[in-house]
PDB file of C-alpha atoms in Angstrom:
ATOM      1  CA  MET A1436     -17.506  46.002 -31.128  1.00 45.00           C
ATOM      2  CA  PRO A1437     -14.477  45.731 -33.183  1.00 50.00           C
ATOM      3  CA  ARG A1438     -13.087  48.594 -34.366  1.00 52.00           C
ATOM      4  CA  PRO A1439     -13.644  49.544 -38.195  1.00 52.00           C
ATOM      5  CA  LYS A1440     -10.647  49.272 -40.313  1.00 54.00           C
ATOM      6  CA  PRO A1441      -8.795  52.377 -41.843  1.00 54.00           C
ATOM      7  CA  THR A1442      -9.456  53.273 -45.451  1.00 54.00           C
ATOM      8  CA  ARG A1443      -7.996  55.193 -47.895  1.00 50.00           C
ATOM      9  CA  LEU A1444     -10.873  57.664 -47.673  1.00 49.00           C
ATOM     10  CA  ASN A1445     -10.760  57.669 -44.117  1.00 51.00           C
ATOM     11  CA  SER A1446      -6.911  58.401 -44.352  1.00 51.00           C
ATOM     12  CA  LEU A1447      -7.408  61.265 -46.916  1.00 51.00           C
ATOM     13  CA  TRP A1448     -10.153  63.391 -44.331  1.00 51.00           C
ATOM     14  CA  SER A1449      -8.139  62.119 -40.958  1.00 55.00           C
ATOM     15  CA  PRO A1450      -6.080  65.596 -41.109  1.00 58.00           C
ATOM     16  CA  LEU A1451      -9.586  68.077 -40.591  1.00 59.00           C
ATOM     17  CA  GLN A1452      -9.391  66.474 -36.985  1.00 65.00           C
ATOM     18  CA  LEU A1453      -6.885  68.320 -36.023  1.00 63.00           C
ATOM     19  CA  LEU A1454      -6.889  71.169 -38.857  1.00 60.00           C
ATOM     20  CA  TRP A1455     -10.169  72.487 -38.037  1.00 54.00           C
ATOM     21  CA  PRO A1456      -9.693  72.953 -34.416  1.00 61.00           C
ATOM     22  CA  ALA A1457      -6.138  74.730 -35.674  1.00 56.00           C
ATOM     23  CA  ILE A1458      -8.064  77.178 -38.081  1.00 53.00           C
ATOM     24  CA  THR A1459     -10.901  78.179 -35.273  1.00 61.00           C
ATOM     25  CA  ILE A1460      -7.802  79.011 -32.500  1.00 54.00           C
ATOM     26  CA  HIS A1461      -5.876  80.857 -35.028  1.00 48.00           C
ATOM     27  CA  TRP A1462      -9.243  82.750 -35.777  1.00 47.00           C
ATOM     28  CA  ALA A1463      -9.699  83.569 -32.197  1.00 53.00           C
ATOM     29  CA  ALA A1464      -6.055  84.663 -31.732  1.00 55.00           C
ATOM     30  CA  PHE A1465      -6.620  87.039 -34.645  1.00 49.00           C
ATOM     31  CA  LYS A1466      -9.671  88.640 -32.909  1.00 47.00           C
ATOM     32  CA  GLU A1467      -8.257  89.183 -29.657  1.00 50.00           C
ATOM     33  CA  ALA A1468      -5.292  90.778 -31.605  1.00 49.00           C
ATOM     34  CA  PHE A1469      -7.159  92.881 -33.524  1.00 43.00           C
ATOM     35  CA  ARG A1470      -9.474  93.727 -30.410  1.00 47.00           C
ATOM     36  CA  THR A1471      -6.261  95.034 -28.598  1.00 52.00           C
ATOM     37  CA  ARG A1472      -4.347  96.375 -31.534  1.00 51.00           C
ATOM     38  CA  GLY A1473      -6.783  97.158 -34.046  1.00 49.00           C
ATOM     39  CA  PHE A1474      -5.613  97.397 -37.677  1.00 46.00           C
ATOM     40  CA  ALA A1475      -1.617  97.148 -36.641  1.00 48.00           C
ATOM     41  CA  ALA A1476      -2.507  93.312 -36.101  1.00 46.00           C
ATOM     42  CA  LEU A1477      -2.782  93.068 -39.960  1.00 46.00           C
ATOM     43  CA  TRP A1478       0.707  94.132 -40.724  1.00 45.00           C
ATOM     44  CA  SER A1479       2.341  91.162 -38.781  1.00 52.00           C
ATOM     45  CA  PRO A1480       0.984  88.175 -39.924  1.00 52.00           C
ATOM     46  CA  ALA A1481       3.896  86.347 -38.510  1.00 56.00           C
ATOM     47  CA  LYS A1482       3.612  87.092 -35.130  1.00 58.00           C
ATOM     48  CA  GLN A1483       0.039  85.829 -35.499  1.00 54.00           C
ATOM     49  CA  LEU A1484       0.781  82.831 -36.580  1.00 57.00           C
ATOM     50  CA  ASP A1485       3.615  82.837 -33.589  1.00 60.00           C
ATOM     51  CA  LEU A1486       0.474  82.978 -31.311  1.00 65.00           C
ATOM     52  CA  GLY A1487      -2.176  81.062 -33.190  1.00 63.00           C
ATOM     53  CA  VAL A1488       0.605  77.927 -33.123  1.00 63.00           C
ATOM     54  CA  ALA A1489       1.048  78.473 -29.590  1.00 70.00           C
ATOM     55  CA  SER A1490      -2.436  78.875 -28.603  1.00 71.00           C
ATOM     56  CA  LEU A1491      -2.869  75.706 -30.481  1.00 71.00           C
ATOM     57  CA  LEU A1492      -0.014  73.505 -29.374  1.00 74.00           C
ATOM     58  CA  ILE A1493      -0.717  74.771 -25.395  1.00 76.00           C
ATOM     59  CA  GLU A1494      -4.626  73.845 -25.790  1.00 80.00           C
ATOM     60  CA  THR A1495      -3.804  70.322 -27.088  1.00 75.00           C
ATOM     61  CA  SER A1496      -0.829  69.764 -24.620  1.00 82.00           C
ATOM     62  CA  GLU A1497      -2.464  67.329 -22.619  1.00 87.00           C
ATOM     63  CA  GLY A1498      -3.917  65.309 -25.011  1.00 83.00           C
ATOM     64  CA  PHE A1499      -0.694  65.350 -26.868  1.00 82.00           C
ATOM     65  CA  ILE A1500       0.795  64.330 -23.966  1.00 89.00           C
ATOM     66  CA  GLN A1501      -1.369  61.358 -22.973  1.00 92.00           C
ATOM     67  CA  TYR A1502      -0.958  60.227 -26.759  1.00 89.00           C
ATOM     68  CA  GLU A1503       2.960  60.114 -26.831  1.00 92.00           C
ATOM     69  CA  SER A1504       2.850  58.124 -23.401  1.00 94.00           C
ATOM     70  CA  THR A1505       1.312  55.194 -25.256  1.00 93.00           C
ATOM     71  CA  THR A1506       4.540  55.463 -27.526  1.00 94.00           C
ATOM     72  CA  VAL A1507       7.888  54.977 -27.277  1.00 96.00           C
ATOM     73  CA  VAL A1508       8.729  58.905 -26.527  1.00 97.00           C
ATOM     74  CA  PRO A1509       9.028  58.361 -22.711  1.00 97.00           C
ATOM     75  CA  SER A1510      11.347  55.943 -22.700  1.00 97.00           C
ATOM     76  CA  LEU A1511      13.275  57.933 -25.564  1.00 98.00           C
ATOM     77  CA  VAL A1512      13.457  61.337 -23.513  1.00 98.00           C
ATOM     78  CA  LYS A1513      14.454  59.229 -20.461  1.00 98.00           C
ATOM     79  CA  GLN A1514      18.068  58.285 -22.291  1.00 98.00           C
ATOM     80  CA  SER A1515      18.929  62.070 -22.287  1.00 98.00           C
ATOM     81  CA  ARG A1516      21.817  63.036 -20.467  1.00 98.00           C
ATOM     82  CA  GLY A1517      24.398  65.260 -19.680  1.00 98.00           C
ATOM     83  CA  LYS A1518      24.163  68.471 -21.199  1.00 98.00           C
ATOM     84  CA  ILE A1519      20.872  68.454 -22.957  1.00 98.00           C
ATOM     85  CA  LEU A1520      19.652  70.877 -25.963  1.00 98.00           C
ATOM     86  CA  GLU A1521      16.080  70.145 -26.221  1.00 98.00           C
ATOM     87  CA  LEU A1522      14.814  71.307 -29.688  1.00 97.00           C
ATOM     88  CA  GLY A1523      11.231  72.913 -30.016  1.00 93.00           C
ATOM     89  CA  PRO A1524       9.877  71.831 -26.464  1.00 94.00           C
ATOM     90  CA  GLY A1525       6.656  73.641 -26.988  1.00 92.00           C
ATOM     91  CA  PRO A1526       4.829  74.214 -23.785  1.00 93.00           C
ATOM     92  CA  GLY A1527       6.857  71.706 -22.003  1.00 94.00           C
ATOM     93  CA  ASN A1528       5.258  68.725 -22.876  1.00 94.00           C
ATOM     94  CA  GLN A1529       8.568  66.503 -22.354  1.00 96.00           C
ATOM     95  CA  ILE A1530       9.661  68.125 -18.689  1.00 96.00           C
ATOM     96  CA  HIS A1531       8.488  65.412 -16.664  1.00 95.00           C
ATOM     97  CA  ARG A1532       9.765  62.570 -18.595  1.00 97.00           C
ATOM     98  CA  PHE A1533      13.583  63.534 -17.817  1.00 97.00           C
ATOM     99  CA  ASP A1534      15.716  61.465 -15.494  1.00 97.00           C
ATOM    100  CA  SER A1535      16.602  64.185 -13.210  1.00 95.00           C
ATOM    101  CA  ASP A1536      19.650  61.991 -12.126  1.00 97.00           C
ATOM    102  CA  LEU A1537      21.038  62.416 -15.604  1.00 98.00           C
ATOM    103  CA  VAL A1538      20.783  65.869 -16.481  1.00 98.00           C
ATOM    104  CA  GLU A1539      23.231  68.368 -15.842  1.00 98.00           C
ATOM    105  CA  PHE A1540      21.459  71.180 -17.479  1.00 98.00           C
ATOM    106  CA  ILE A1541      18.955  71.298 -20.345  1.00 98.00           C
ATOM    107  CA  HIS A1542      18.952  74.647 -22.870  1.00 98.00           C
ATOM    108  CA  ALA A1543      15.394  74.247 -24.648  1.00 97.00           C
ATOM    109  CA  ILE A1544      15.278  76.596 -27.572  1.00 97.00           C
ATOM    110  CA  ASP A1545      12.405  77.864 -29.526  1.00 93.00           C
ATOM    111  CA  PRO A1546      12.015  80.710 -32.133  1.00 90.00           C
ATOM    112  CA  ASN A1547       8.244  81.137 -30.826  1.00 88.00           C
ATOM    113  CA  PRO A1548       8.306  82.895 -27.425  1.00 88.00           C
ATOM    114  CA  HIS A1549       4.809  82.409 -26.517  1.00 88.00           C
ATOM    115  CA  PHE A1550       5.821  78.926 -24.340  1.00 90.00           C
ATOM    116  CA  LYS A1551       7.771  80.423 -21.738  1.00 92.00           C
ATOM    117  CA  ASP A1552       5.143  81.019 -19.211  1.00 92.00           C
ATOM    118  CA  ASP A1553       3.894  77.317 -19.374  1.00 93.00           C
ATOM    119  CA  ILE A1554       7.145  75.763 -19.325  1.00 94.00           C
ATOM    120  CA  ALA A1555       7.914  78.101 -16.311  1.00 95.00           C
ATOM    121  CA  LYS A1556       4.672  76.528 -14.642  1.00 93.00           C
ATOM    122  CA  LYS A1557       5.365  72.963 -15.464  1.00 94.00           C
ATOM    123  CA  LEU A1558       9.189  73.075 -14.183  1.00 96.00           C
ATOM    124  CA  GLN A1559       7.382  74.142 -11.031  1.00 93.00           C
ATOM    125  CA  ASP A1560       6.706  70.820 -10.316  1.00 84.00           C
ATOM    126  CA  THR A1561      10.345  69.329 -10.892  1.00 93.00           C
ATOM    127  CA  ASP A1562      13.387  69.593  -9.712  1.00 94.00           C
ATOM    128  CA  LEU A1563      14.660  70.851 -12.870  1.00 96.00           C
ATOM    129  CA  GLU A1564      13.635  74.434 -12.276  1.00 94.00           C
ATOM    130  CA  SER A1565      17.495  75.498 -11.625  1.00 95.00           C
ATOM    131  CA  ARG A1566      18.666  73.325 -14.493  1.00 97.00           C
ATOM    132  CA  TYR A1567      16.358  73.892 -17.417  1.00 97.00           C
ATOM    133  CA  LYS A1568      16.456  77.534 -19.702  1.00 97.00           C
ATOM    134  CA  PHE A1569      14.196  78.389 -21.951  1.00 97.00           C
ATOM    135  CA  LEU A1570      16.012  80.552 -25.169  1.00 97.00           C
ATOM    136  CA  ALA A1571      13.435  82.154 -27.705  1.00 94.00           C
ATOM    137  CA  CYS A1572      15.755  81.339 -30.782  1.00 94.00           C
ATOM    138  CA  GLY A1573      16.576  78.792 -33.356  1.00 92.00           C
ATOM    139  CA  ILE A1574      19.461  76.416 -33.526  1.00 93.00           C
ATOM    140  CA  GLU A1575      20.869  78.666 -36.184  1.00 90.00           C
ATOM    141  CA  ASP A1576      21.161  81.503 -33.750  1.00 91.00           C
ATOM    142  CA  SER A1577      24.625  80.527 -32.982  1.00 89.00           C
ATOM    143  CA  ASP A1578      25.672  84.156 -31.213  1.00 94.00           C
ATOM    144  CA  ILE A1579      22.492  83.240 -28.648  1.00 95.00           C
ATOM    145  CA  LEU A1580      23.622  79.951 -27.949  1.00 95.00           C
ATOM    146  CA  ARG A1581      27.266  80.540 -27.696  1.00 95.00           C
ATOM    147  CA  ALA A1582      26.579  83.204 -25.153  1.00 96.00           C
ATOM    148  CA  GLU A1583      25.095  80.416 -22.961  1.00 95.00           C
ATOM    149  CA  GLY A1584      27.947  77.509 -23.682  1.00 95.00           C
ATOM    150  CA  VAL A1585      26.342  75.986 -26.579  1.00 96.00           C
ATOM    151  CA  THR A1586      28.936  75.423 -28.736  1.00 96.00           C
ATOM    152  CA  GLU A1587      30.400  73.214 -31.367  1.00 96.00           C
ATOM    153  CA  GLY A1588      31.300  69.868 -29.629  1.00 97.00           C
ATOM    154  CA  SER A1589      29.386  70.787 -26.528  1.00 97.00           C
ATOM    155  CA  MET A1590      26.472  68.923 -26.283  1.00 98.00           C
ATOM    156  CA  ASP A1591      25.935  65.372 -24.577  1.00 98.00           C
ATOM    157  CA  THR A1592      22.300  64.496 -25.869  1.00 98.00           C
ATOM    158  CA  ILE A1593      20.184  66.614 -28.274  1.00 98.00           C
ATOM    159  CA  LEU A1594      16.408  65.859 -28.364  1.00 98.00           C
ATOM    160  CA  SER A1595      14.301  66.349 -31.210  1.00 98.00           C
ATOM    161  CA  ILE A1596      10.383  65.336 -30.438  1.00 96.00           C
ATOM    162  CA  GLN A1597       8.461  66.220 -33.578  1.00 92.00           C
ATOM    163  CA  VAL A1598      10.525  69.219 -34.382  1.00 92.00           C
ATOM    164  CA  MET A1599      12.280  68.682 -38.041  1.00 94.00           C
ATOM    165  CA  CYS A1600       8.405  69.182 -39.604  1.00 89.00           C
ATOM    166  CA  ALA A1601       8.334  72.728 -38.643  1.00 87.00           C
ATOM    167  CA  VAL A1602      12.189  74.245 -39.125  1.00 90.00           C
ATOM    168  CA  ASN A1603      12.998  75.584 -42.174  1.00 87.00           C
ATOM    169  CA  ASP A1604      15.231  73.048 -43.908  1.00 93.00           C
ATOM    170  CA  PRO A1605      15.605  69.982 -42.225  1.00 94.00           C
ATOM    171  CA  ARG A1606      19.152  69.083 -43.985  1.00 95.00           C
ATOM    172  CA  VAL A1607      20.553  72.381 -42.640  1.00 95.00           C
ATOM    173  CA  ILE A1608      19.066  71.999 -39.310  1.00 95.00           C
ATOM    174  CA  MET A1609      20.464  68.787 -38.796  1.00 96.00           C
ATOM    175  CA  LYS A1610      24.197  69.513 -40.190  1.00 96.00           C
ATOM    176  CA  GLU A1611      24.226  71.872 -36.903  1.00 96.00           C
ATOM    177  CA  ILE A1612      23.109  69.611 -34.343  1.00 97.00           C
ATOM    178  CA  TYR A1613      25.769  66.785 -35.591  1.00 97.00           C
ATOM    179  CA  LYS A1614      28.311  70.032 -35.040  1.00 97.00           C
ATOM    180  CA  LEU A1615      26.895  70.689 -31.686  1.00 97.00           C
ATOM    181  CA  LEU A1616      27.434  67.304 -30.309  1.00 98.00           C
ATOM    182  CA  LYS A1617      30.388  65.683 -28.564  1.00 98.00           C
ATOM    183  CA  PRO A1618      31.997  62.850 -30.319  1.00 97.00           C
ATOM    184  CA  GLY A1619      30.165  59.969 -28.512  1.00 97.00           C
ATOM    185  CA  GLY A1620      26.985  62.407 -27.804  1.00 98.00           C
ATOM    186  CA  GLN A1621      23.633  61.486 -28.676  1.00 98.00           C
ATOM    187  CA  PHE A1622      20.746  62.665 -31.118  1.00 98.00           C
ATOM    188  CA  ILE A1623      17.359  61.392 -29.992  1.00 98.00           C
ATOM    189  CA  PHE A1624      14.487  61.837 -32.072  1.00 98.00           C
ATOM    190  CA  TRP A1625      10.848  60.854 -32.723  1.00 97.00           C
ATOM    191  CA  GLU A1626       9.487  62.441 -35.880  1.00 96.00           C
ATOM    192  CA  HIS A1627       7.279  62.029 -38.582  1.00 92.00           C
ATOM    193  CA  GLY A1628       7.494  62.903 -42.485  1.00 92.00           C
ATOM    194  CA  LYS A1629       6.710  61.554 -45.792  1.00 92.00           C
ATOM    195  CA  SER A1630       4.840  58.483 -46.383  1.00 91.00           C
ATOM    196  CA  GLN A1631       6.456  55.792 -48.422  1.00 89.00           C
ATOM    197  CA  ASP A1632       3.130  55.115 -49.706  1.00 89.00           C
ATOM    198  CA  THR A1633       2.762  56.929 -52.821  1.00 90.00           C
ATOM    199  CA  LEU A1634      -0.950  57.324 -52.554  1.00 88.00           C
ATOM    200  CA  THR A1635      -0.691  58.450 -49.206  1.00 88.00           C
ATOM    201  CA  SER A1636       2.323  60.566 -50.316  1.00 90.00           C
ATOM    202  CA  ILE A1637       0.373  62.638 -52.729  1.00 90.00           C
ATOM    203  CA  ALA A1638      -2.619  63.154 -50.173  1.00 88.00           C
ATOM    204  CA  GLN A1639       0.072  64.724 -48.026  1.00 89.00           C
ATOM    205  CA  THR A1640       1.506  66.814 -50.638  1.00 91.00           C
ATOM    206  CA  LEU A1641      -2.173  68.314 -51.441  1.00 88.00           C
ATOM    207  CA  TRP A1642      -3.156  68.905 -47.337  1.00 85.00           C
ATOM    208  CA  ASN A1643       0.269  70.488 -46.962  1.00 89.00           C
ATOM    209  CA  PRO A1644      -0.490  73.978 -47.762  1.00 86.00           C
ATOM    210  CA  ALA A1645      -3.279  74.402 -45.071  1.00 83.00           C
ATOM    211  CA  TRP A1646      -1.701  71.853 -42.448  1.00 79.00           C
ATOM    212  CA  SER A1647       1.705  73.727 -42.520  1.00 82.00           C
ATOM    213  CA  THR A1648      -0.129  77.237 -42.225  1.00 77.00           C
ATOM    214  CA  PHE A1649      -2.342  76.725 -39.534  1.00 75.00           C
ATOM    215  CA  VAL A1650      -0.724  73.485 -37.758  1.00 75.00           C
ATOM    216  CA  GLY A1651       2.880  74.827 -38.079  1.00 75.00           C
ATOM    217  CA  CYS A1652       4.129  71.745 -39.477  1.00 82.00           C
ATOM    218  CA  ASN A1653       4.726  69.701 -42.826  1.00 90.00           C
ATOM    219  CA  MET A1654       3.410  66.254 -43.635  1.00 89.00           C
ATOM    220  CA  ASN A1655       5.535  65.474 -46.659  1.00 92.00           C
ATOM    221  CA  ARG A1656       9.587  66.117 -45.757  1.00 93.00           C
ATOM    222  CA  ASP A1657      12.101  63.317 -45.844  1.00 94.00           C
ATOM    223  CA  ILE A1658      13.062  63.883 -42.331  1.00 94.00           C
ATOM    224  CA  ARG A1659      14.719  60.467 -41.902  1.00 94.00           C
ATOM    225  CA  GLY A1660      16.757  60.949 -45.159  1.00 95.00           C
ATOM    226  CA  ALA A1661      17.906  64.735 -43.689  1.00 96.00           C
ATOM    227  CA  ILE A1662      18.924  63.004 -39.992  1.00 96.00           C
ATOM    228  CA  LEU A1663      20.919  59.932 -41.751  1.00 95.00           C
ATOM    229  CA  ALA A1664      22.695  62.659 -44.035  1.00 95.00           C
ATOM    230  CA  ALA A1665      23.921  64.901 -41.495  1.00 96.00           C
ATOM    231  CA  GLY A1666      26.937  63.222 -40.254  1.00 95.00           C
ATOM    232  CA  ASP A1667      28.887  59.670 -39.457  1.00 96.00           C
ATOM    233  CA  TRP A1668      26.677  58.068 -36.771  1.00 98.00           C
ATOM    234  CA  GLU A1669      26.482  55.172 -35.075  1.00 97.00           C
ATOM    235  CA  GLY A1670      22.956  53.057 -34.178  1.00 95.00           C
ATOM    236  CA  LEU A1671      21.630  53.414 -37.872  1.00 94.00           C
ATOM    237  CA  GLU A1672      20.552  49.963 -37.875  1.00 93.00           C
ATOM    238  CA  ASP A1673      18.493  50.535 -34.827  1.00 92.00           C
ATOM    239  CA  VAL A1674      16.396  53.394 -36.674  1.00 94.00           C
ATOM    240  CA  LYS A1675      12.983  52.458 -36.771  1.00 94.00           C
ATOM    241  CA  VAL A1676      10.092  53.438 -39.338  1.00 91.00           C
ATOM    242  CA  GLU A1677       6.381  53.007 -39.279  1.00 85.00           C
ATOM    243  CA  ASP A1678       5.018  51.325 -41.710  1.00 75.00           C
ATOM    244  CA  ASP A1679       1.387  51.928 -41.765  1.00 82.00           C
ATOM    245  CA  PRO A1680       0.685  53.154 -45.252  1.00 82.00           C
ATOM    246  CA  LEU A1681      -2.441  54.922 -44.264  1.00 80.00           C
ATOM    247  CA  THR A1682      -0.984  57.141 -41.717  1.00 85.00           C
ATOM    248  CA  PHE A1683      -0.827  60.808 -42.733  1.00 85.00           C
ATOM    249  CA  LEU A1684       2.132  61.256 -39.940  1.00 87.00           C
ATOM    250  CA  PRO A1685       4.065  57.861 -40.068  1.00 91.00           C
ATOM    251  CA  ARG A1686       7.083  58.240 -37.573  1.00 92.00           C
ATOM    252  CA  THR A1687      10.527  57.427 -37.318  1.00 95.00           C
ATOM    253  CA  TRP A1688      12.668  57.303 -34.083  1.00 97.00           C
ATOM    254  CA  GLY A1689      15.737  56.087 -32.703  1.00 97.00           C
ATOM    255  CA  VAL A1690      19.254  57.152 -31.085  1.00 98.00           C
ATOM    256  CA  LEU A1691      22.206  57.831 -32.854  1.00 98.00           C
ATOM    257  CA  VAL A1692      25.418  58.474 -31.831  1.00 98.00           C
ATOM    258  CA  LYS A1693      28.117  60.959 -33.221  1.00 98.00           C
ATOM    259  CA  LYS A1694      31.183  58.430 -34.249  1.00 95.00           C
ATOM    260  CA  ALA A1695      34.286  59.714 -32.244  1.00 85.00           C
TER     261      ALA A1695
END
């Protein structure tokens, strides 16, 4: 039987497929925090949101891995080489996709500390365990990164798989990424952002407050614009943009090289 074609109405309600499970996971995380910490759990909402987002991404990890395996993500990750900075590794969904023969060392950074144990478990099944380090920080935390040798012009590869939607300001983060890359270093990305379709972009804006709160990222950012504006890149002609006007999460991806 042929699949029914997507409609504008179906597209409008499609975020509920992930949003409702996200809300239930956040509620479960809050109830557990309230059970163990009492009313003190009410005074740290940011920590509660971090725990809820981590719980959501850990619980849906296998589903995301299976989905990304049907996309260009595996082939993009395999191009990572040398000294690598992985942004927002989450529960370590990309660990098995690195070509260990090309990896000198991977620093994986995420300000949410709740992914550390899951990443450690995934590393046990690879030969990257001694060449992979998780840091609970953001790219803005230059003191922490500097202590690990992640300094201006030091990275061969920076990898970003669905990360720019969740940072505070993609343009600021992209400027930092450009600084950290060596001349000739590569920025590898697979991101989602604002739809080029007017009606879908309006619907994204309507959904975004709930989506950003419970799923932990933003639907309606100009991610591609932030990436391209970060500096002087080679490979701009190869950047791809999904053109499906009905998807709420249109992808853009590519491998850009910092000009020498």
